[in-house]
Short mmCIF file of C-alpha atoms in Angstrom, two decimals:
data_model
loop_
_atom_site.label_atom_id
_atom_site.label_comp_id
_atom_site.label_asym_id
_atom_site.label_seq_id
_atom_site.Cartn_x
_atom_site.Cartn_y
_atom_site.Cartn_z
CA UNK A 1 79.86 179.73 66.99
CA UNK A 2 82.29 177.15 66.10
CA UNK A 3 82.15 175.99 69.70
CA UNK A 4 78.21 175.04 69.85
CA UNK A 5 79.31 173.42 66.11
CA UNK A 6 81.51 170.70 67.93
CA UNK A 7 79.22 169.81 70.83
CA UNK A 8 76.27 169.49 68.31
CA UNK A 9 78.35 166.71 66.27
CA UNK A 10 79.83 164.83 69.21
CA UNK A 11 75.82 164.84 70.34
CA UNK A 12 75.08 163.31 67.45
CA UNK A 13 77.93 160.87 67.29
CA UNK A 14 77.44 159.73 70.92
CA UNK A 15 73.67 159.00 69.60
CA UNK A 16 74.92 157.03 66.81
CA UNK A 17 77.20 154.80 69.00
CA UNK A 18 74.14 154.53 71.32
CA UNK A 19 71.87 153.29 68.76
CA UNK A 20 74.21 150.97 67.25
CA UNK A 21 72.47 147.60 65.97
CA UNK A 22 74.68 144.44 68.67
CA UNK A 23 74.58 141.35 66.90
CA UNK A 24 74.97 137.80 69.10
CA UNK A 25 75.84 134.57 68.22
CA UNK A 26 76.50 132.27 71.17
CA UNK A 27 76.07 128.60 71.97
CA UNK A 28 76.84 127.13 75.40
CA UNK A 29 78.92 129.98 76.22
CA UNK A 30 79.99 131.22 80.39
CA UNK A 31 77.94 134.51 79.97
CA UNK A 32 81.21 136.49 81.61
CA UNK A 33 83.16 135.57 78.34
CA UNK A 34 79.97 136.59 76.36
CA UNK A 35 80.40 140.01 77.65
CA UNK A 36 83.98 140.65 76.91
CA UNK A 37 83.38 139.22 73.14
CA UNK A 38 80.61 142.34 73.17
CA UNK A 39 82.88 144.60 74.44
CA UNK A 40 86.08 143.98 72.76
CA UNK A 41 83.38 144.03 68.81
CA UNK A 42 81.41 147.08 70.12
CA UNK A 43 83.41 149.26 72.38
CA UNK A 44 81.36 148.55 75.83
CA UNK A 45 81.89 149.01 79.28
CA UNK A 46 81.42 146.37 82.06
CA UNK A 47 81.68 145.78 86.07
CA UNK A 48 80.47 142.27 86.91
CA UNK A 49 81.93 139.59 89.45
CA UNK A 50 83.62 137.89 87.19
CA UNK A 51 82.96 133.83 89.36
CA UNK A 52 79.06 134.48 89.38
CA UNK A 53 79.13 135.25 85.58
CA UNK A 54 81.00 131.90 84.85
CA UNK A 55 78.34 129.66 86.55
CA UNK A 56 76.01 130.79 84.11
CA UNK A 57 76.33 129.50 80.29
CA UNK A 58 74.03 131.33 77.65
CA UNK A 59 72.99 130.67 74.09
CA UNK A 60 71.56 133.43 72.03
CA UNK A 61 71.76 134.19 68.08
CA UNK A 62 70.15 137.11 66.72
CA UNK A 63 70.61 140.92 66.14
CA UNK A 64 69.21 143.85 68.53
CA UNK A 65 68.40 147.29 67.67
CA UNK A 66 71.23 148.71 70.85
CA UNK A 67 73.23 147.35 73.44
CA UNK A 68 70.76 147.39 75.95
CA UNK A 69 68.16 144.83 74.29
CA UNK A 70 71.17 142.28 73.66
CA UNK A 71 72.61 143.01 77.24
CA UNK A 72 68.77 142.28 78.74
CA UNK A 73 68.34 139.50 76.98
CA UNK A 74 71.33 137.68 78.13
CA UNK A 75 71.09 138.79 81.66
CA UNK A 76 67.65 137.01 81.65
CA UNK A 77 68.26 133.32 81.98
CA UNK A 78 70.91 134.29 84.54
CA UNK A 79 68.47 135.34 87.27
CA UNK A 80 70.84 138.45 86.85
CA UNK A 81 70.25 142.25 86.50
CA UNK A 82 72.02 145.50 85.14
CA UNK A 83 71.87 149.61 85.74
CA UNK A 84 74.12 152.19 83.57
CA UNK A 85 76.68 154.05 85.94
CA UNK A 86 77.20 156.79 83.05
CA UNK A 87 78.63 154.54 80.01
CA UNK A 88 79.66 151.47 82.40
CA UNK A 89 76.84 148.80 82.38
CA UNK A 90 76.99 146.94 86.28
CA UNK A 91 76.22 143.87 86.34
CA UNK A 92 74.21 142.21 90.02
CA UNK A 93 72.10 139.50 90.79
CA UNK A 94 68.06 139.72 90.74
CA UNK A 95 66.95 139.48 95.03
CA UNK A 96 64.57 136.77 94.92
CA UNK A 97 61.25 137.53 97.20
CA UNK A 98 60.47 135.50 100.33
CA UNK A 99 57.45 133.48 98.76
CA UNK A 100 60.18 132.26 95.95
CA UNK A 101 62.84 131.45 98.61
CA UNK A 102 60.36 129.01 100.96
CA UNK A 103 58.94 127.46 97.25
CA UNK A 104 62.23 124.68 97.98
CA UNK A 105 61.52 121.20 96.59
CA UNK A 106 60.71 118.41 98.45
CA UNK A 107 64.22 116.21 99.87
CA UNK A 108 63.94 112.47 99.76
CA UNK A 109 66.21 110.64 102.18
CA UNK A 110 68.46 107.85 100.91
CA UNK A 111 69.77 105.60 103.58
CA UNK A 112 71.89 102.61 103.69
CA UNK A 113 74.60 100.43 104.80
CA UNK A 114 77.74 99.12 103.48
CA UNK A 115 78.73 95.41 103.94
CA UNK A 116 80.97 92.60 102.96
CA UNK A 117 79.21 90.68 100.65
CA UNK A 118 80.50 87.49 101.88
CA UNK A 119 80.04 87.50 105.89
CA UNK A 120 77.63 90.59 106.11
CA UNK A 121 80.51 92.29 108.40
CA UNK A 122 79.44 96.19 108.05
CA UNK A 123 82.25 98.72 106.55
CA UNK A 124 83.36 101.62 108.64
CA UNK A 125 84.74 104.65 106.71
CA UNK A 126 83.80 103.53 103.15
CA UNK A 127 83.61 106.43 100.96
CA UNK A 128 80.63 107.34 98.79
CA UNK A 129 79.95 109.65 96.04
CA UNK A 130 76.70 110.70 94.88
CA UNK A 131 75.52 113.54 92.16
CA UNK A 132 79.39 114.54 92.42
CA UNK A 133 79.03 114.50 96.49
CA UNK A 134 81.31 112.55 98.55
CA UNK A 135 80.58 111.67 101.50
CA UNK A 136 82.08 108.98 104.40
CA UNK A 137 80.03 106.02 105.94
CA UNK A 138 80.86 105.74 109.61
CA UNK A 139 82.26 102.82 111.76
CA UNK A 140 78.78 101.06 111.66
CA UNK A 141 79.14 101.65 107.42
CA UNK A 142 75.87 103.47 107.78
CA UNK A 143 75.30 106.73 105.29
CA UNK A 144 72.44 108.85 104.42
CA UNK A 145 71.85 111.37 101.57
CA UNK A 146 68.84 113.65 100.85
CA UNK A 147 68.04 114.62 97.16
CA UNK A 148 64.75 116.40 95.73
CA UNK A 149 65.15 113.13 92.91
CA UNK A 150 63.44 109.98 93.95
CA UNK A 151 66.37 107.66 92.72
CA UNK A 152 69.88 108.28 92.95
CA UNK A 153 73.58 106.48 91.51
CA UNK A 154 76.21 106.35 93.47
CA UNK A 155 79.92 104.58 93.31
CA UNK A 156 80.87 103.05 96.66
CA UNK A 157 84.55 102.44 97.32
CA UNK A 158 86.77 100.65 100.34
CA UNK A 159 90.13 100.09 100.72
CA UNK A 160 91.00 95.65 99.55
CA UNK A 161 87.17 95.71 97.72
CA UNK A 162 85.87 96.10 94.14
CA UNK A 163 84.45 99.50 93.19
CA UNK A 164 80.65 99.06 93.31
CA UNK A 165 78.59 101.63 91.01
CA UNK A 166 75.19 101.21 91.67
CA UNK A 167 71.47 103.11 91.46
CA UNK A 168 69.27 103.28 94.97
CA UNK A 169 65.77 104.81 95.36
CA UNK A 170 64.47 107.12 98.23
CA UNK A 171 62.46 105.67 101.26
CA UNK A 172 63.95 102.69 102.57
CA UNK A 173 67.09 101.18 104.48
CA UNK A 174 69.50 99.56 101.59
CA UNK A 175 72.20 97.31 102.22
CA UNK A 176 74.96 97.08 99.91
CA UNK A 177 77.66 94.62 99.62
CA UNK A 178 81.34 94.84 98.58
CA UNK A 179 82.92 91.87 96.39
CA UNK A 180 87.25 91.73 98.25
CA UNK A 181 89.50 92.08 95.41
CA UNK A 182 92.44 90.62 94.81
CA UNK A 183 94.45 91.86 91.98
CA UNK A 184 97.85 89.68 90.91
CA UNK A 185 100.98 91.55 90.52
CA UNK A 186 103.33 90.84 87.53
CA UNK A 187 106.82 91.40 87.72
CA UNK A 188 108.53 94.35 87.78
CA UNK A 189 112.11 95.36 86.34
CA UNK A 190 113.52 98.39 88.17
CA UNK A 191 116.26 100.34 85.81
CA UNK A 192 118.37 103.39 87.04
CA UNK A 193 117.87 106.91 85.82
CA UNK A 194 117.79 110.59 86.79
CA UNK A 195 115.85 111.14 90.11
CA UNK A 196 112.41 112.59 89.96
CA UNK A 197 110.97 114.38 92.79
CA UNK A 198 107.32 114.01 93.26
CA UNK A 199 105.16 115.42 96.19
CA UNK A 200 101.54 113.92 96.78
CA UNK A 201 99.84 115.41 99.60
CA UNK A 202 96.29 114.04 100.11
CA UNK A 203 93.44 115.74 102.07
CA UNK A 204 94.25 114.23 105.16
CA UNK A 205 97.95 114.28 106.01
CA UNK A 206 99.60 111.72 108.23
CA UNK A 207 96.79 109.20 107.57
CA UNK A 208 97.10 105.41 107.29
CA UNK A 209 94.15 102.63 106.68
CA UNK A 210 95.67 99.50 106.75
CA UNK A 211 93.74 96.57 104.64
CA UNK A 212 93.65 94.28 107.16
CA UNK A 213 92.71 91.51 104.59
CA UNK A 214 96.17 91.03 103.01
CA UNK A 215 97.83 89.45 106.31
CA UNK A 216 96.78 86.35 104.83
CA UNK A 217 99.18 86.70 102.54
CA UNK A 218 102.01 87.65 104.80
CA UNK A 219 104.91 85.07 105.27
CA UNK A 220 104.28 83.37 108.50
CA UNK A 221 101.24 81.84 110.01
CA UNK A 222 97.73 83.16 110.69
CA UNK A 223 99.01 84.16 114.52
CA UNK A 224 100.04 87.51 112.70
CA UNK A 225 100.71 89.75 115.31
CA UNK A 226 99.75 93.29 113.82
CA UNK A 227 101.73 95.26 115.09
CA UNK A 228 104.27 93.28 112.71
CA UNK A 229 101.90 94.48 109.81
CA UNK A 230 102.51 98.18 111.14
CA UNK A 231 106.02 98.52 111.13
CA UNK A 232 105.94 97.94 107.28
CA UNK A 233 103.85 101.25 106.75
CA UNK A 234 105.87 104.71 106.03
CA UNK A 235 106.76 106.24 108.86
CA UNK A 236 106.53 103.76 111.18
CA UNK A 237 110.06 102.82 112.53
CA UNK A 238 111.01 99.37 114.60
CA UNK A 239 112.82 100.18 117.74
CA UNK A 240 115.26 97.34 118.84
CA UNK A 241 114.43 93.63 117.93
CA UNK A 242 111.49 92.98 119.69
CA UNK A 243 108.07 93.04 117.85
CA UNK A 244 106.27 95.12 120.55
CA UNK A 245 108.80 98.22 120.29
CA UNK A 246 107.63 100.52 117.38
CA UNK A 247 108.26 104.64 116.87
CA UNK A 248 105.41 106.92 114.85
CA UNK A 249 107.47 110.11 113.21
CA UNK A 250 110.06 109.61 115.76
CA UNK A 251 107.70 109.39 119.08
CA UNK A 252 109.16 106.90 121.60
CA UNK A 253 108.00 103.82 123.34
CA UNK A 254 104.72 105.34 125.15
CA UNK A 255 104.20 107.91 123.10
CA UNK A 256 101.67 106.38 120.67
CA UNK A 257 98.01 105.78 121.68
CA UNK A 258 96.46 102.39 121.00
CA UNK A 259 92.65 101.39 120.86
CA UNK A 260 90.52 98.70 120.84
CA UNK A 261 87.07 99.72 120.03
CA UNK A 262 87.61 102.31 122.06
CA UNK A 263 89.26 100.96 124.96
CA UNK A 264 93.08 102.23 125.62
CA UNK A 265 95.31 99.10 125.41
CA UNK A 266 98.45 100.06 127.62
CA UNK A 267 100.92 97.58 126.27
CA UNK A 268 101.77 95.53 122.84
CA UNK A 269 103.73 92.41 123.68
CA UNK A 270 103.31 89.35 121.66
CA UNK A 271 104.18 86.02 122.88
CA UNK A 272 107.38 84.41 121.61
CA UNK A 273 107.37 87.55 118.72
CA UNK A 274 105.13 85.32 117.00
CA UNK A 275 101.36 85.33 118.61
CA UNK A 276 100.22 89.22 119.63
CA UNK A 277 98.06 90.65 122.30
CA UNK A 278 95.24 91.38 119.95
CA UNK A 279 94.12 88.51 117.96
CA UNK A 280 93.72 89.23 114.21
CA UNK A 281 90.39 87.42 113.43
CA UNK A 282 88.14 90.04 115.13
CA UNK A 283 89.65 92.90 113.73
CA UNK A 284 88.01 95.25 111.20
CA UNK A 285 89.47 98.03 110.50
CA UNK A 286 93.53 99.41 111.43
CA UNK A 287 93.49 103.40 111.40
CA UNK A 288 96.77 104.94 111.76
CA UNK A 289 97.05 108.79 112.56
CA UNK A 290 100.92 109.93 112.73
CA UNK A 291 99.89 113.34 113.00
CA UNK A 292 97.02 115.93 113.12
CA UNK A 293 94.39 114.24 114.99
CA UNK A 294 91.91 115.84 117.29
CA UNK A 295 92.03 116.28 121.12
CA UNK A 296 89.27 113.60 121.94
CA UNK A 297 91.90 111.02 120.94
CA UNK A 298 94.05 111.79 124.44
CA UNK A 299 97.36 113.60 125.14
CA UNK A 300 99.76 111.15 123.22
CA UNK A 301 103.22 113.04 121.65
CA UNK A 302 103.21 110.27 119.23
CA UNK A 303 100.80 109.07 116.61
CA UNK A 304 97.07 106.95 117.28
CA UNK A 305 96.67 103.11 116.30
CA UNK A 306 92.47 102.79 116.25
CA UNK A 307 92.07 99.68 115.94
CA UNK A 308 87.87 98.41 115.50
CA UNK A 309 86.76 95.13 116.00
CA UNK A 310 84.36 92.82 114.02
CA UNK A 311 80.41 94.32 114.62
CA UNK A 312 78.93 90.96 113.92
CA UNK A 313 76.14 89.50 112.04
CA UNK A 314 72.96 89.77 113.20
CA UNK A 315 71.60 87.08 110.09
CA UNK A 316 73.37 84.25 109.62
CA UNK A 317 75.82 81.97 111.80
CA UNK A 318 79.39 82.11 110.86
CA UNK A 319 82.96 80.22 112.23
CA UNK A 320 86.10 79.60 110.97
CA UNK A 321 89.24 77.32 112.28
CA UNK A 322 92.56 78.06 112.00
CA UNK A 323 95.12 75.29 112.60
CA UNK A 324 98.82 76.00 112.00
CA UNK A 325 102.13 74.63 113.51
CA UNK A 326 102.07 76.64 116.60
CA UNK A 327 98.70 77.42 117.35
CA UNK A 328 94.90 76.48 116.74
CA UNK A 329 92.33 79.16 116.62
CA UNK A 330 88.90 79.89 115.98
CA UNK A 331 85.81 82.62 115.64
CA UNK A 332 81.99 81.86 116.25
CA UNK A 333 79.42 84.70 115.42
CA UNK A 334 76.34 83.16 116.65
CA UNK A 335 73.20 85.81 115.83
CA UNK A 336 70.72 86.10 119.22
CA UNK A 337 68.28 88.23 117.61
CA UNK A 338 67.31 90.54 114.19
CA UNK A 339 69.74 93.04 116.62
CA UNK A 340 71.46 91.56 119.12
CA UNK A 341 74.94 89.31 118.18
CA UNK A 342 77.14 87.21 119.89
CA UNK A 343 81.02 86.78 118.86
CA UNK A 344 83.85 84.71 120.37
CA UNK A 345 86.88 83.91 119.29
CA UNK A 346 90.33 81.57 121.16
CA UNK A 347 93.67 81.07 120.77
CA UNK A 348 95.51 77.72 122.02
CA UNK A 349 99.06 76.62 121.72
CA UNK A 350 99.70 73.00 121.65
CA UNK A 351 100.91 71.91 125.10
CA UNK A 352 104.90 70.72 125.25
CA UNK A 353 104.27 69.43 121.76
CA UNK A 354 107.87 70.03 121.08
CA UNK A 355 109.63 68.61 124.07
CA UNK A 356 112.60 66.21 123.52
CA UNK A 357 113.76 63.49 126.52
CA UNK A 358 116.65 62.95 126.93
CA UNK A 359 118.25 60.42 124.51
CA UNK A 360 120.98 59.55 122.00
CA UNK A 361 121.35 61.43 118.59
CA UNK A 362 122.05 58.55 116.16
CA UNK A 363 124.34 60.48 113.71
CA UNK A 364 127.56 60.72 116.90
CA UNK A 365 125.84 58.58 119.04
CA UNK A 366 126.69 61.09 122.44
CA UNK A 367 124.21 61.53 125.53
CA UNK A 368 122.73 64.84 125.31
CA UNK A 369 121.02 66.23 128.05
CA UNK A 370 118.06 68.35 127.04
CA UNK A 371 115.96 71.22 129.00
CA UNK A 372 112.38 70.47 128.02
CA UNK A 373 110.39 73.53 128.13
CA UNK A 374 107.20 74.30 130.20
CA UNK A 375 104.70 76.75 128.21
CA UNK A 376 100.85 77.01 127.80
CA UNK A 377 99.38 79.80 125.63
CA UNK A 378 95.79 80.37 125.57
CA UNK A 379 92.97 83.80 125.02
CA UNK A 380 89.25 83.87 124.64
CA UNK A 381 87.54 86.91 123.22
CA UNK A 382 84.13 87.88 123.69
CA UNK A 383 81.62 90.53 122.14
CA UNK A 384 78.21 91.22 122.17
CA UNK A 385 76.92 93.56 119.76
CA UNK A 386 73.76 95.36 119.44
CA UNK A 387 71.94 98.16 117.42
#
């Protein structure tokens, strides 16, 4: 008798847990934590993915006659669903039906270009972020974005230019312009103290972009030769004297792949160290890969120098002169059509310009024979570009 005693009060105790009134009082909450604050005040038992749960954040103040009303009621806004495995409540998403799943909004397409503000020159690899996207422009500094919104802001970014934060609309071709930036150092004093070690590792390892903009500002003349500019990156190493020999990550002479929009240039001498085989007023954009690039880029052991030329633009005429001590040079972009432009650009040094004759120095008054030298320097460049 005693037995049937016992099992008729834990029946009615089980009842009375059941039936027990769940008071909530959330606001903004991840609906996984809501769950364990129920559990932990009312003695409940959950299974749940605990990642799906945290997307959603619920907000619900009142008090429900059981567990199962409050549980329901939270569940709702989640698009989420639960069934009692004995006294464990599981927790899985609602299956939405075929009609609901083709019922997708309409995309708009945003597409645009990214510039220099001052010569229209287009900007390859710019990076863009939109509605917390990023996203990279490619050589041309073309991009395009699809959103169900009609209007969209995004923050536009390139290495040597001003961040640009900006609102475009859906439905035609913008073109955007970048201000160069130039930002003035002060001085710095450099104390001793205990070492730090640091580690930054970015997404793409072994990466270099060069801003080709601040060779202006190099010592020397505007006959840069770049591969000058190169050697002062990490991991780029001179080998021997001469301006031409450089090592990538310890690759030697050889060993490193060089382009030209595209085309493989097979050697990197300058002309008296001081005027290079590339001439620096058609270039773009300097990529340097020491490591981790993909197969189309050739069998090199060493590291990748992509170097892309000026595109051009198709709108307005532009030149500029350069005249220094060694050398005069000069670029044309002369626009054919609304598609279609022309570029050239030379290189001249001045002929013998520094020969001496024989003669008498006046400060010992001796004959000195002299050995006048016989040198001509001289490259043309020409593009046509076309979309």
């Amino acid at each position: 008798m005693w037995f049937f005693q016992r099992i008729f009060w834990l029946c009615l105790l089980a009842a009375g847990l059941q039936a027990q009134p769940v008071q909530t009082d959330f606001h903004e909450r991840p609906l996984n934590e809501a769950l364990l604050d129920l559990k932990d005040r009312y003695d409940l038992q959950f299974s749940f993915n605990d990642k799906l749960l945290a997307r959603c954040l619920v907000s619900d103040t009142g008090v429900y006659e059981d567990p199962e009303q409050a549980i329901e009621t939270l569940l709702k806004p989640c698009r989420l669903a639960y069934r009692l495995n004995g006294s464990v409540f599981v927790i899985y998403p609602v299956k939405r039906s075929k009609r609901a799943k083709n019922r997708s909004p309409a995309l708009h397409i945003f597409n645009g270009q990214i510039i220099d503000w001052s010569d229209g020159e287009p900007l390859p690899f710019a990076t863009i972020q939109c509605l917390g996207t990023g996203m990279i422009a490619d050589v041309h500094g073309n991009f395009s974005y699809r959103s169900p919104d009609t209007t969209v802001r995004i923050k536009i970014s390139h290495i040597g230019y001003g961040l640009l934060d900006t609102v475009i609309v859906a439905g035609s071709m913008h073109q955007i312009g970048l201000t160069a930036a130039a930002t003035g150092l002060r001085e710095v004093l450099v104390l001793s103290d205990s070492v730090v070690h640091k580690t930054h590792l970015g997404n793409s390892p072994g990466l270099i972009k060069v801003n080709h903009k601040i060779s202006t500002f190099l010592p020397g003349n505007r006959d840069q030769v770049i591969f000058n500019l190169l050697r002062l990156q990490p991991g780029i190493l001179a080998a021997g004297e001469q301006t031409e020999d450089f090592m990538i990550w310890g690759s030697y002479k050889g060993q490193t792949l060089i382009l030209f929009d595209g085309i493989t240039l097979f050697h990197n001498s300058g002309y008296f160290g001081n005027i290079g085989v590339v001439n620096p007023l058609i270039v773009k954009d300097i990529e340097v890969m020491k490591g981790g690039y993909h197969v189309h880029m050739g069998d090199r052991l060493g590291g990748v120098v992509n170097i892309s030329g000026r595109s051009g633009d198709p709108e307005r005429f532009g030149a500029n002169l350069t005249i220094n001590n060694l050398t005069s040079s000069g670029y044309v972009n002369l626009p054919l059509t609304d598609r279609i432009t022309v570029q050239g650009s030379f290189r001249k040094t001045y002929y013998n310009l520094y020969n001496w004759q024989e003669g008498i120095l006046p400060f010992d008054r001796k004959k000195v024979e002299t050995f006048p030298s016989d040198y001509s320097f001289a490259d043309v460049n020409g593009k046509i570009s076309g979309h």
